[in-house]
XYZ file of C-alpha atoms in Angstrom:
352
model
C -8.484 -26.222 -10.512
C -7.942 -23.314 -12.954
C -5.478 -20.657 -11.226
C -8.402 -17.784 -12.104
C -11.362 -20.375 -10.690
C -9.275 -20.846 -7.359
C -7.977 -16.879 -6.566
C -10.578 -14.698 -8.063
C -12.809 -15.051 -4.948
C -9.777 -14.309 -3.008
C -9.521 -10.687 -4.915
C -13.180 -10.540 -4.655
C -13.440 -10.110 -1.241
C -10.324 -7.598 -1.761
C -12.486 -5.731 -3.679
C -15.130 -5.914 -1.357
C -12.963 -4.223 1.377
C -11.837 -1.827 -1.047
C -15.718 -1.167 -1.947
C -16.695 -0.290 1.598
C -13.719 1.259 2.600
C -13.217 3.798 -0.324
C -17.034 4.290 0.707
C -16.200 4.842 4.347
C -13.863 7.357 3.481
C -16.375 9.627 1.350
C -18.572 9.570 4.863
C -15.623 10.424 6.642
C -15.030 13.517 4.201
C -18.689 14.414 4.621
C -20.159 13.101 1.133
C -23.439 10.977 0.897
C -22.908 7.620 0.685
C -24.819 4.429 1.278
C -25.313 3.736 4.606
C -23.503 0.136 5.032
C -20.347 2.162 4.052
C -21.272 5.347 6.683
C -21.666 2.392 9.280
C -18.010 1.553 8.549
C -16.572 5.303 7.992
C -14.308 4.669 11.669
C -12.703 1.119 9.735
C -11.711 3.094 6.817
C -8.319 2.382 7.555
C -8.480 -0.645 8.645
C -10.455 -1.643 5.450
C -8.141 -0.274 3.170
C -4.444 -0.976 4.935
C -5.702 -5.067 5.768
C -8.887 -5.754 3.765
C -7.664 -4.597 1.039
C -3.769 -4.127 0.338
C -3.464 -6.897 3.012
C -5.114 -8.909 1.105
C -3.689 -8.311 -2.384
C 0.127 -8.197 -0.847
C -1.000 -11.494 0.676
C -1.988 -13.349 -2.793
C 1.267 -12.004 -4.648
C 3.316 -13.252 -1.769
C 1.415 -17.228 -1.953
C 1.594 -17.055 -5.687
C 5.060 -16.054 -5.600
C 5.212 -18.908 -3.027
C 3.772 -21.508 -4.731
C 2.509 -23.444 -1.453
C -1.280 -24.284 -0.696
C -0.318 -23.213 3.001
C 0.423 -19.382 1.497
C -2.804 -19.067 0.927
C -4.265 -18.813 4.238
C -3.363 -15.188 4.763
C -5.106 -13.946 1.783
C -9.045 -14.678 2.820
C -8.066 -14.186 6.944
C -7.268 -10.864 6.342
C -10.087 -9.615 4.139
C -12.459 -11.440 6.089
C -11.029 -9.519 9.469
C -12.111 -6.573 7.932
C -15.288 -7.575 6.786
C -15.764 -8.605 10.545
C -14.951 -5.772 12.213
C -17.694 -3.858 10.028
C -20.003 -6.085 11.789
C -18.845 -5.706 14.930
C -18.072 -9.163 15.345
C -14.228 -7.928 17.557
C -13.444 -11.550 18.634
C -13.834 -13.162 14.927
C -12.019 -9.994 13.720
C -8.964 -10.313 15.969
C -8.747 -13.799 15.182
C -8.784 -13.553 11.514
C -6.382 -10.794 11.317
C -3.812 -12.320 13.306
C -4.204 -15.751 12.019
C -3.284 -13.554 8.420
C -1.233 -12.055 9.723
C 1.103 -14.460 11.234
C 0.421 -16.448 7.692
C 1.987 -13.963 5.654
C 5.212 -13.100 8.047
C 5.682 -17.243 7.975
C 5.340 -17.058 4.185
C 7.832 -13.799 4.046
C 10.440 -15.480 6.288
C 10.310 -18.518 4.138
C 10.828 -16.402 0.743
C 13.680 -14.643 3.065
C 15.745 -17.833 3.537
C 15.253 -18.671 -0.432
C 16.635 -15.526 -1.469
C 19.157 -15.551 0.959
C 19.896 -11.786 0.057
C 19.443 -8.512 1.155
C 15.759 -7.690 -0.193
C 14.382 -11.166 0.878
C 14.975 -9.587 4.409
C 13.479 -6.457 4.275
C 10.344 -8.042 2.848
C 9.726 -10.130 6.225
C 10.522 -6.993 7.883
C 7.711 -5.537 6.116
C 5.566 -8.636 7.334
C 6.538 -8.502 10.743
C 5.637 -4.512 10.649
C 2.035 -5.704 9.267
C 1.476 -8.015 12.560
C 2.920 -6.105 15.113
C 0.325 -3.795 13.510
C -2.332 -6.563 13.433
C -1.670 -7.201 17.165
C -1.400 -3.458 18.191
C -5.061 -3.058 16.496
C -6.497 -5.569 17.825
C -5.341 -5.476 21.346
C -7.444 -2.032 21.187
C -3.725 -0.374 21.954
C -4.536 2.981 19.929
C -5.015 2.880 16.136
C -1.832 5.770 15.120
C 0.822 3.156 16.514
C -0.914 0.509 14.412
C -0.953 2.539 11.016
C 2.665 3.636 11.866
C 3.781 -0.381 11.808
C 1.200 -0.644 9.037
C 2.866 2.306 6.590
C 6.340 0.284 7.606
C 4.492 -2.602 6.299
C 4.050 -0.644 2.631
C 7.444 1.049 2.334
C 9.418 -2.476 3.160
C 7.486 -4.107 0.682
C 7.919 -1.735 -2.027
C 11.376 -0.559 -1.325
C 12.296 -4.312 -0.947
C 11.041 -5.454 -4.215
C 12.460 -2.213 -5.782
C 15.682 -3.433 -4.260
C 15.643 -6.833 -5.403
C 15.290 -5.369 -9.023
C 18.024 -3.081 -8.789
C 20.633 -5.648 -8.344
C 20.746 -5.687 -12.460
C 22.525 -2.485 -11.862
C 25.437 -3.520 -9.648
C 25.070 -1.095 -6.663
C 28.296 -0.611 -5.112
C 28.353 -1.231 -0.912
C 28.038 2.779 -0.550
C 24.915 2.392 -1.994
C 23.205 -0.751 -0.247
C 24.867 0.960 2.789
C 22.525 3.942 2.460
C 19.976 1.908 1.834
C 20.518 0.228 5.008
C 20.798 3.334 6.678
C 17.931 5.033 5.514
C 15.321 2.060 6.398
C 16.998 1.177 9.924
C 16.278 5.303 10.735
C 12.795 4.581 9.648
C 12.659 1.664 11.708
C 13.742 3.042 14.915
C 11.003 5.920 14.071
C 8.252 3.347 13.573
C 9.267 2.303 17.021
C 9.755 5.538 18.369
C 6.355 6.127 17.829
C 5.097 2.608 18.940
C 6.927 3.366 22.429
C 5.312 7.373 22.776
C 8.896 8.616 22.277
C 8.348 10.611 19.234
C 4.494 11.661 18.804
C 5.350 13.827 16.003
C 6.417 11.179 14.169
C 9.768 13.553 12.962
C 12.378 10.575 12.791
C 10.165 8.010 11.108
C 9.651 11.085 8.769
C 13.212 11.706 8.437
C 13.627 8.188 7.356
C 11.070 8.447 4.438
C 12.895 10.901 3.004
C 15.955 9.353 2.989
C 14.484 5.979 1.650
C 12.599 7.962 -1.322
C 15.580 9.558 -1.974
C 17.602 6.717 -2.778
C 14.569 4.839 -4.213
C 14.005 7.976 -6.710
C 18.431 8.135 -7.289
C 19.102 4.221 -7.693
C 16.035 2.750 -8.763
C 15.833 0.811 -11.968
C 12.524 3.237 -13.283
C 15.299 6.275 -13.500
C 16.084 4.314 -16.881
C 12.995 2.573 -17.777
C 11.164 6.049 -17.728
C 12.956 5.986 -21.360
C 11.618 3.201 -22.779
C 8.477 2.913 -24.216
C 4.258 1.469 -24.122
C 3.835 -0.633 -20.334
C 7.693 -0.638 -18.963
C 7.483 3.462 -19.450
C 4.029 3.492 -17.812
C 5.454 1.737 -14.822
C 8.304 3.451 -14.275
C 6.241 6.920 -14.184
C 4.011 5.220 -11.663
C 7.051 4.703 -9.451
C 8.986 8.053 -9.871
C 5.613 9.432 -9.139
C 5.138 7.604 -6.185
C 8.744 8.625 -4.945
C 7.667 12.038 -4.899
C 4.892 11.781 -2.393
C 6.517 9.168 -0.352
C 9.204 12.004 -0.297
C 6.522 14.528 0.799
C 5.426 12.481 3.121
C 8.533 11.858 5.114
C 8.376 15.969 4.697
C 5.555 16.442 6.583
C 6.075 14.359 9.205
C 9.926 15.544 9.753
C 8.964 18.701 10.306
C 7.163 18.869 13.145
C 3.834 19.879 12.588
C 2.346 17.522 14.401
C -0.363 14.934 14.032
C -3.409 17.716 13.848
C -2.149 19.161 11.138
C 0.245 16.491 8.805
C -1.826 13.838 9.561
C -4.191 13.592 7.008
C -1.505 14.876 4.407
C 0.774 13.088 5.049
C -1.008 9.525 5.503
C -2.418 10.168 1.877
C 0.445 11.327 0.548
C 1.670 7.903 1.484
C -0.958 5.796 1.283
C -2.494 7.272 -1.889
C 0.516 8.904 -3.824
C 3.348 6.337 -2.829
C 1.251 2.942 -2.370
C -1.907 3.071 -4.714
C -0.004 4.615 -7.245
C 2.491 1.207 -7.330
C -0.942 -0.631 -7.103
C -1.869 1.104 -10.394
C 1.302 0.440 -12.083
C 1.783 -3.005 -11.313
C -1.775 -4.246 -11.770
C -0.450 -4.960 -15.458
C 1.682 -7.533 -14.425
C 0.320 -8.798 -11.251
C -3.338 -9.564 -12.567
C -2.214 -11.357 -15.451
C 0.415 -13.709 -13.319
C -2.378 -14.325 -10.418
C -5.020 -14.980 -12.537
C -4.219 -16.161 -15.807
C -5.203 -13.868 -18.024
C -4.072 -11.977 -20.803
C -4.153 -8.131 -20.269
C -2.394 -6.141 -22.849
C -1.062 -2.433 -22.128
C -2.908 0.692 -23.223
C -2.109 4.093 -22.706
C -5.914 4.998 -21.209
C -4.049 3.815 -17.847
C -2.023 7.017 -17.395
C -5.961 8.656 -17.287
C -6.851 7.451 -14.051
C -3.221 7.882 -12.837
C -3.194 11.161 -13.625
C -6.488 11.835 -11.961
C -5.265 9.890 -8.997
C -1.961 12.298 -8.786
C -4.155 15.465 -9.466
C -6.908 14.763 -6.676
C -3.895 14.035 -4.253
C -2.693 17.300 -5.071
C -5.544 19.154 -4.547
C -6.167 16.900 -1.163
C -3.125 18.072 0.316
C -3.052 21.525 -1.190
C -6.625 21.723 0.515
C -5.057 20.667 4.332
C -2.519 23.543 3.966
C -5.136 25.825 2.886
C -7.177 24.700 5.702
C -10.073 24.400 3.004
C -12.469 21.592 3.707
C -14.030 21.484 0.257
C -10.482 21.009 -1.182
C -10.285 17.902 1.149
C -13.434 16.594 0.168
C -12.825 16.702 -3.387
C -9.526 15.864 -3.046
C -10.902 12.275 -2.034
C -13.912 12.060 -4.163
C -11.144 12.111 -7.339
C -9.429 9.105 -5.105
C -12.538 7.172 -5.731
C -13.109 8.646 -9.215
C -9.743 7.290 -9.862
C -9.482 4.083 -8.550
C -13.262 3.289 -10.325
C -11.896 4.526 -13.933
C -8.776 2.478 -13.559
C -10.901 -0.404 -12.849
C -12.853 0.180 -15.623
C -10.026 0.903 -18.281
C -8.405 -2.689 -16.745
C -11.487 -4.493 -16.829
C -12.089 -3.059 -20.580
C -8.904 -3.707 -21.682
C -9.147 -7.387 -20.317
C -12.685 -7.846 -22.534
C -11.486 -6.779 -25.406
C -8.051 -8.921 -25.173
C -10.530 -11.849 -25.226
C -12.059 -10.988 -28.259
């Protein structure tokens, strides 16, 4: 079977987490929207964090793999979402840990191949993501859950962004803060798993410190300067840096869930997450499904809208100004449709 024939339907019912859940979150923001996605507007994290990137973190991971067996996490997870819409809990519980517990076996397994640094804090990641899973579904409180869940993203990413920057020979000083940096975010992911630190200050604390040194020793500090895709995704990750940096921010200092939450979570989640989403599409599309898809520059468009909205989103909590807010996240959606769009394009006329 054709590679795009066997994992397109997997991304399809990505998408169609992604669909209802960027939906959910217009209702949540107090826009009109259909009302299968209004239904859903209390799963919009749980659409977006494991329908969606679960899903598409999954598929890299079995691809990456190359094992029939890795790609049992992919459609478990999506279809937990989808489930949970529905109410169905029981079929929802099950699916997500059954992906769940796929993708940490798969992770350990790439672990003991690499038999390096990075291959470890990627099954940390994965272990984050079902101790999330389990949190969630054990109806134990849905902040502790996102908390292992946002460990889940900034393992992955930092680990993958470690892996690459072996080509520059860091010396120990340098993997040591490394190691630093994520074990303070670790114990703050626990901290707040445990009700020992509701404010979330030294999971914060360890954001900075890891977008720090991903922003100082990261391989995109020098591929910034080159030119056409590799430039593209290097501005997608120094971006990225800067809200995973104003993340940690807002949650070091203090303010408090009421008021960082929603700031901080997109600054994250949006800023840090979707924009390495956006810049790695170009390469990950291509390698999971086969298919050419050629660089062009209309992709810093809806990055730049993407960037902008998150600016105004978070300029609009500190202002207190609901409208801001709202708008804020209807240029999320804008953003992620157009960059759809432009890849989808792009891909057509590559086939001509």
């Amino acid at each position: 079977m054709k590679p795009f024939v066997a994992r397109a339907p997997l991304l399809a019912l990505g998408a169609i987490c992604l669909v209802i859940g960027v939906g959910a979150g217009l209702a949540r923001l107090g826009w009109g929207v259909p009302a299968w996605a209004a239904q859903a507007a209390g799963l919009h994290a749980v659409l977006m964090i494991v329908g969606f990137f679960g899903t598409v973190i999954a598929l890299e991971r079995a691809v990456a793999l190359g094992k029939w067996w890795g790609y049992i996490a992919p459609p478990a997870l999506a279809l937990a979402a989808l489930a949970a819409t529905q109410g169905a809990w029981p079929f929802a519980a099950a699916f997500a840990a059954a992906g769940a517990a796929a993708l940490l076996v798969v992770a350990v397994v790439q672990a003991f191949q690499a038999r390096a640094l990075h291959g470890w804090v990627l099954a940390g990641g994965a272990l984050s993501f079902a101790v999330g899973v389990a949190l969630w579904a054990s109806g134990a409180g849905l902040p502790p859950a996102i908390a292992c869940w946002l460990a889940f993203f900034v393992f992955t990413i930092s680990g993958e962004r470690l892996e690459l920057a072996r080509v520059l020979r860091p010396a120990p000083a340098v993997r040591a803060w490394f190691v630093a940096a994520a074990a303070l975010f670790a114990i703050g992911v626990i901290a707040v798993v445990l009700g020992i630190d509701p404010r979330w200050q030294w999971l914060g604390a360890g954001l900075v410190l890891l977008a720090v040194w991903l922003a100082v020793h990261d391989i995109a500090r020098r591929t910034v300067r080159q030119k056409a895709l590799t430039r593209y995704i290097a501005v997608c990750l120094l971006a990225g840096y800067f809200w995973l940096a104003v993340a940690g921010l807002l949650f070091a200092s203090g303010l408090g869930l009421a008021r960082a939450w929603d700031a901080a979570l997109h600054a994250l989640l949006v800023g840090f997450v979707l924009s390495m989403v956006f810049g790695h599409a170009p390469i990950i599309f291509p390698a999971v499904l086969r298919v050419k898809l050629p660089y062009t520059p209309w992709l810093y468009l809806p990055l730049a809208l993407l960037h902008a909205s998150l600016a105004l989103r978070v300029a609009g909590v500190a202002a207190e100004s609901l409208a801001a807010r709202a708008w804020g996240g209807a240029g999320h959606a804008a953003a992620i449709a157009l960059f759809i769009v432009t890849m989808a394009g792009n891909a057509l006329r590559s086939r001509r």
